[in-house]
PDB file of C-alpha atoms in Angstrom:
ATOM      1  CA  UNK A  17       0.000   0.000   0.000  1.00 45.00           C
ATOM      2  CA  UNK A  18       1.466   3.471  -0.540  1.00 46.00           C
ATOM      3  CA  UNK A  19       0.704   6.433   0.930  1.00 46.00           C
ATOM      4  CA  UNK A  20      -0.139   9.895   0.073  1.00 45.00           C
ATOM      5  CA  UNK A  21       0.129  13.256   1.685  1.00 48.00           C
ATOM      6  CA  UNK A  22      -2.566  12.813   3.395  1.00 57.00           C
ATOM      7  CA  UNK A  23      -1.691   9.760   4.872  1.00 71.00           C
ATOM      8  CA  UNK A  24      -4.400   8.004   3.468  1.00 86.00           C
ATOM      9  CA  UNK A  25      -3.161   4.851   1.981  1.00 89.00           C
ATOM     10  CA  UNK A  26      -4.071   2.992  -1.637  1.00 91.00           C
ATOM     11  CA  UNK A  27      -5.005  -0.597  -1.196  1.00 92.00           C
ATOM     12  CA  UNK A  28      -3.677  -3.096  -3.333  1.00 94.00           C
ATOM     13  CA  UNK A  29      -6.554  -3.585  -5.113  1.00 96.00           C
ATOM     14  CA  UNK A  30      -7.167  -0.412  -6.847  1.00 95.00           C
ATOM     15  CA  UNK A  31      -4.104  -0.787  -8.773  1.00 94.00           C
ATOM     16  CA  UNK A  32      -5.396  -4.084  -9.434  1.00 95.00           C
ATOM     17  CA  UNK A  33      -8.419  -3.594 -10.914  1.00 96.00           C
ATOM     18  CA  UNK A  34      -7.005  -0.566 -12.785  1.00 96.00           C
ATOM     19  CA  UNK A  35      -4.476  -2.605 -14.747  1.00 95.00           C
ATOM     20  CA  UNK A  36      -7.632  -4.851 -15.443  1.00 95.00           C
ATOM     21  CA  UNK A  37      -9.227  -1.837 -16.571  1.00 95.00           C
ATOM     22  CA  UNK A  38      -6.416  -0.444 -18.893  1.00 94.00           C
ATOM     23  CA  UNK A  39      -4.902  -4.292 -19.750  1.00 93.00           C
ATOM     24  CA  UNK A  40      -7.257  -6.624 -20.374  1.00 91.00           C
ATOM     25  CA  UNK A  41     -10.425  -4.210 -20.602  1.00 91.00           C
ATOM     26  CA  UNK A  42     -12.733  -5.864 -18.444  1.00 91.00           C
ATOM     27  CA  UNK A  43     -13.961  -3.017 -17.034  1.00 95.00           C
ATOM     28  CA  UNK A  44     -15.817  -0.049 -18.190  1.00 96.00           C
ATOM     29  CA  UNK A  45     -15.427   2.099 -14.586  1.00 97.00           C
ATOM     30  CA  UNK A  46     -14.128   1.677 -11.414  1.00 98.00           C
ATOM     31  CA  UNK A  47     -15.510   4.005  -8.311  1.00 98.00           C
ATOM     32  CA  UNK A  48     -13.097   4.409  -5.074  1.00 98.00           C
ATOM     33  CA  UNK A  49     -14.060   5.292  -1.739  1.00 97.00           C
ATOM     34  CA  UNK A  50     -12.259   6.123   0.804  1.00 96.00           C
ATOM     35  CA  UNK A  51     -13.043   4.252   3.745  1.00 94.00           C
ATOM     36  CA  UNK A  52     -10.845   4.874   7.153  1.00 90.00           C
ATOM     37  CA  UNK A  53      -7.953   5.565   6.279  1.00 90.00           C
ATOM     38  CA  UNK A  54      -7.633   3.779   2.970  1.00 93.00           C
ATOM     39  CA  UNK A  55      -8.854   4.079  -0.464  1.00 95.00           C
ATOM     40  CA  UNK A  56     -11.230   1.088  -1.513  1.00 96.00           C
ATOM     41  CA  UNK A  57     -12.708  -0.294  -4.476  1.00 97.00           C
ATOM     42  CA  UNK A  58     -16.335   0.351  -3.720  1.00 97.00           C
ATOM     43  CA  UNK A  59     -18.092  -0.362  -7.492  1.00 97.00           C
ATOM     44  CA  UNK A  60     -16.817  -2.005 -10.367  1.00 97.00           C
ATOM     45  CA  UNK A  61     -19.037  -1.712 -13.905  1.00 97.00           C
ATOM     46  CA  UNK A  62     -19.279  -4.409 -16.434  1.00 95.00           C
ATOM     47  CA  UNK A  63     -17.717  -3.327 -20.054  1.00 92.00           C
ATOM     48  CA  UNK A  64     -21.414  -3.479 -21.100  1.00 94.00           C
ATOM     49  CA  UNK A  65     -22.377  -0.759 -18.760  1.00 95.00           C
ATOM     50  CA  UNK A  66     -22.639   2.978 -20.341  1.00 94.00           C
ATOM     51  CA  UNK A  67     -22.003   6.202 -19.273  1.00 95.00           C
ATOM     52  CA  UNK A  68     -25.177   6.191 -17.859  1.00 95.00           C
ATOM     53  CA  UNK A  69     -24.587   3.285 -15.679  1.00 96.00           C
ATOM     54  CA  UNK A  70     -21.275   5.092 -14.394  1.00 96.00           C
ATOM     55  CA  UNK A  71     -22.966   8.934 -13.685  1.00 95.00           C
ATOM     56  CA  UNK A  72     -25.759   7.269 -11.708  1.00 95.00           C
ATOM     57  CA  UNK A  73     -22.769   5.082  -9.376  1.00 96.00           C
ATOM     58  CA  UNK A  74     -21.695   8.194  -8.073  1.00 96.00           C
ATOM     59  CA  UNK A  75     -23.576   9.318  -4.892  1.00 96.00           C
ATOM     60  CA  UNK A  76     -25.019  12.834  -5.161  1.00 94.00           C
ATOM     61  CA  UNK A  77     -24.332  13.767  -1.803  1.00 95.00           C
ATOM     62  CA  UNK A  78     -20.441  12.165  -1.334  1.00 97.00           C
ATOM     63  CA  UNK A  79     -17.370  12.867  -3.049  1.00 97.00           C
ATOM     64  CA  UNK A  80     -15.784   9.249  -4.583  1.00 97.00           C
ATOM     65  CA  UNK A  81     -12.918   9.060  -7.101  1.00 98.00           C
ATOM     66  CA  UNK A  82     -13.639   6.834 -10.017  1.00 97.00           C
ATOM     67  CA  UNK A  83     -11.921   6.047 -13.884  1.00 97.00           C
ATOM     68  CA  UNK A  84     -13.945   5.806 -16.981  1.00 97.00           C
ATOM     69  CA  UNK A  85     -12.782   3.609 -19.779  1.00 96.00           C
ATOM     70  CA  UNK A  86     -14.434   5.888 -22.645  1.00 95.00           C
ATOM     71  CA  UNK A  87     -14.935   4.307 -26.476  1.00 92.00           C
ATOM     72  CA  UNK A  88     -15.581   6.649 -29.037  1.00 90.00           C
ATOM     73  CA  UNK A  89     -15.328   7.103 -32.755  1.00 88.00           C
ATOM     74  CA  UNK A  90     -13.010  10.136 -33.820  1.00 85.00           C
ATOM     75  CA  UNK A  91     -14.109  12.377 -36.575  1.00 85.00           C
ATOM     76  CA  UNK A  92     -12.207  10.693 -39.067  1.00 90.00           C
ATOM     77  CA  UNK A  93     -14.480   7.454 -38.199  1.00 90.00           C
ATOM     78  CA  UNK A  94     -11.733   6.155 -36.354  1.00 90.00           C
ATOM     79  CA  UNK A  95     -12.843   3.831 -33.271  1.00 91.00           C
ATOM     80  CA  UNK A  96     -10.809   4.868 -30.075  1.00 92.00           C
ATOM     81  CA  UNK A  97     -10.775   4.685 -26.485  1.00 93.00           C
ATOM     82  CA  UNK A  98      -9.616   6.818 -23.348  1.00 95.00           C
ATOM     83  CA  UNK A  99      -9.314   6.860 -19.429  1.00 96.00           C
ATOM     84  CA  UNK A 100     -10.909   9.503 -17.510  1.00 97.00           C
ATOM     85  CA  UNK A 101      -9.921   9.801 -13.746  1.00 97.00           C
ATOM     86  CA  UNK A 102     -12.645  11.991 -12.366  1.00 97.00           C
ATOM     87  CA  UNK A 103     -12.685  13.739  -8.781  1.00 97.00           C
ATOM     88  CA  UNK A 104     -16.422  13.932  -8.211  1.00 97.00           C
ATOM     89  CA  UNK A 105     -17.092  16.432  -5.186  1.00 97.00           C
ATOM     90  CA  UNK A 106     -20.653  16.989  -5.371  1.00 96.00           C
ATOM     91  CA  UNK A 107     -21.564  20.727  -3.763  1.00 94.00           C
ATOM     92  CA  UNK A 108     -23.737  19.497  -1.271  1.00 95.00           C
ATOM     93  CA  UNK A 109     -21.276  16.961   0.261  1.00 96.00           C
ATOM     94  CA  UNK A 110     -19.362  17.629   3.980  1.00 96.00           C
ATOM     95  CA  UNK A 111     -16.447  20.217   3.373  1.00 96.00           C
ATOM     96  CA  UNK A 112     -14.457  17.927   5.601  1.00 95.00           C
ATOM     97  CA  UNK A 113     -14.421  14.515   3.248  1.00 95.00           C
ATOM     98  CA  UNK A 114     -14.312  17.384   0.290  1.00 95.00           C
ATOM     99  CA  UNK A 115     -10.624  18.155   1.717  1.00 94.00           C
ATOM    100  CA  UNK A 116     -10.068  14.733   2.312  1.00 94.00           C
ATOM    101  CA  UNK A 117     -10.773  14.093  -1.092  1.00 95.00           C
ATOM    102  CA  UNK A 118      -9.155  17.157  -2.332  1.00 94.00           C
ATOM    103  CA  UNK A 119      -5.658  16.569  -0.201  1.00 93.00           C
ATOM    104  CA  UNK A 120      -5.092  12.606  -1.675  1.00 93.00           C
ATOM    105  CA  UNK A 121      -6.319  13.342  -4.768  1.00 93.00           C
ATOM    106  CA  UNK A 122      -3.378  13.932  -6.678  1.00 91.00           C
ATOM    107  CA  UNK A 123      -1.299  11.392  -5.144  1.00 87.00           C
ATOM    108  CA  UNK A 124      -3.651   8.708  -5.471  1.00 92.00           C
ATOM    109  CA  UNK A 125      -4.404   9.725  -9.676  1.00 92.00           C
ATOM    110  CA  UNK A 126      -0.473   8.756  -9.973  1.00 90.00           C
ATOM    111  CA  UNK A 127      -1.362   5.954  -8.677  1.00 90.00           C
ATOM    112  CA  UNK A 128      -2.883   5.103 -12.459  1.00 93.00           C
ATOM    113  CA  UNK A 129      -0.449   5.629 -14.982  1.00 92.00           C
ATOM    114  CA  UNK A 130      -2.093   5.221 -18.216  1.00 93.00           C
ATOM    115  CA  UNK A 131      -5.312   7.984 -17.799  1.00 95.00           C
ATOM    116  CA  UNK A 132      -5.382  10.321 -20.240  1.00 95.00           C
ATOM    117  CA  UNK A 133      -7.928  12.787 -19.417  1.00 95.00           C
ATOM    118  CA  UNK A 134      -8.619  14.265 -16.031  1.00 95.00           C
ATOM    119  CA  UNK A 135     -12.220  15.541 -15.090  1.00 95.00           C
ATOM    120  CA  UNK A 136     -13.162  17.352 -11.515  1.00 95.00           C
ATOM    121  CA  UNK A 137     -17.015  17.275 -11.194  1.00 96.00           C
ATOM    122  CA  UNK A 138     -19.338  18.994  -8.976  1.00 95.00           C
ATOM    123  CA  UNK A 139     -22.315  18.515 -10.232  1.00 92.00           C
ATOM    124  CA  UNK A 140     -23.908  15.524 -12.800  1.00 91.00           C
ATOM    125  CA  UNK A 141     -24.023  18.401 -15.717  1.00 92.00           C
ATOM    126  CA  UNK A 142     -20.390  18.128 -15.284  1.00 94.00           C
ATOM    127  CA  UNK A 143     -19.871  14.891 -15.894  1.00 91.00           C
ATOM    128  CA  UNK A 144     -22.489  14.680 -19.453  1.00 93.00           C
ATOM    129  CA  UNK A 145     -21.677  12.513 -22.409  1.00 92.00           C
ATOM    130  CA  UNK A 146     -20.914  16.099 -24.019  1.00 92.00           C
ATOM    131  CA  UNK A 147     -18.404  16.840 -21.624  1.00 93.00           C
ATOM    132  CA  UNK A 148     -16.267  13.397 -21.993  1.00 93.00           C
ATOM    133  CA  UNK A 149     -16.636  13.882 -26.137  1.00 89.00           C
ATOM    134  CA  UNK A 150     -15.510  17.164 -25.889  1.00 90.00           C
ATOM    135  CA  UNK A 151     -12.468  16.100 -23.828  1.00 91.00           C
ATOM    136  CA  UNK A 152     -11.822  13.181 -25.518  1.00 88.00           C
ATOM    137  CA  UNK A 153     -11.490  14.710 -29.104  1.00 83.00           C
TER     138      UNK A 153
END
């Protein structure tokens, strides 16, 4: 487990189910929690499961860090794919897990090498299908 300057640590199997995620693509999304003094897998999506299905995992009231494995087909009708890591720290959650979140964030996103696009949500109009196109092209 490492540790980050928060002193919250990163249990094994995040980085686990990451390199599933960017590997072997058996995942579309993975949501993190952090529970005690740790951060936990709390929800792993099925590569069937949409956008939709990832948005609605996300609690509206808690902050959670997740990673979206994105497909999409480029303007030149070319089929690819990219990781989001996104921060979600909804507005009505308690400003003390919102620094918690906020403190390990960055040490816990290198953690994942391999994301490509980083997205910090506050509320679900943040996180839109529009929004990941946009940041994907």
């Amino acid at each position: 487990m490492a540790n980050s300057a928060s002193g919250i640590a990163v249990s094994d199997e995040c980085k686990l189910k990451f390199m599933e995620l960017k590997a072997k693509r058996n995942h579309r999304y993975i949501v993190f929690k952090i529970d005690g003094q740790q951060v936990v897998v709390e929800k792993v999506g099925g590569q069937a499961e949409t956008h939709d299905d990832f948005a609605n995992s996300l609690p509206p009231n808690e902050c959670r860090y997740a990673v979206f494995d994105y497909d999409f087909t480029t303007n030149e009708n070319v089929q690819k794919s990219k990781i989001f890591f996104v921060a979600w720290s909804p507005e009505t959650a308690r400003v003390r897990s919102k620094m918690l979140y906020a403190s390990s964030k960055d040490r816990f996103r290198r953690e994942f090498d391999g994301v490509q696009v980083e997205l910090q949500a506050t509320d679900p109009s943040e996180m839109s299908l529009d929004t990941f196109i946009c940041r994907a092209l």
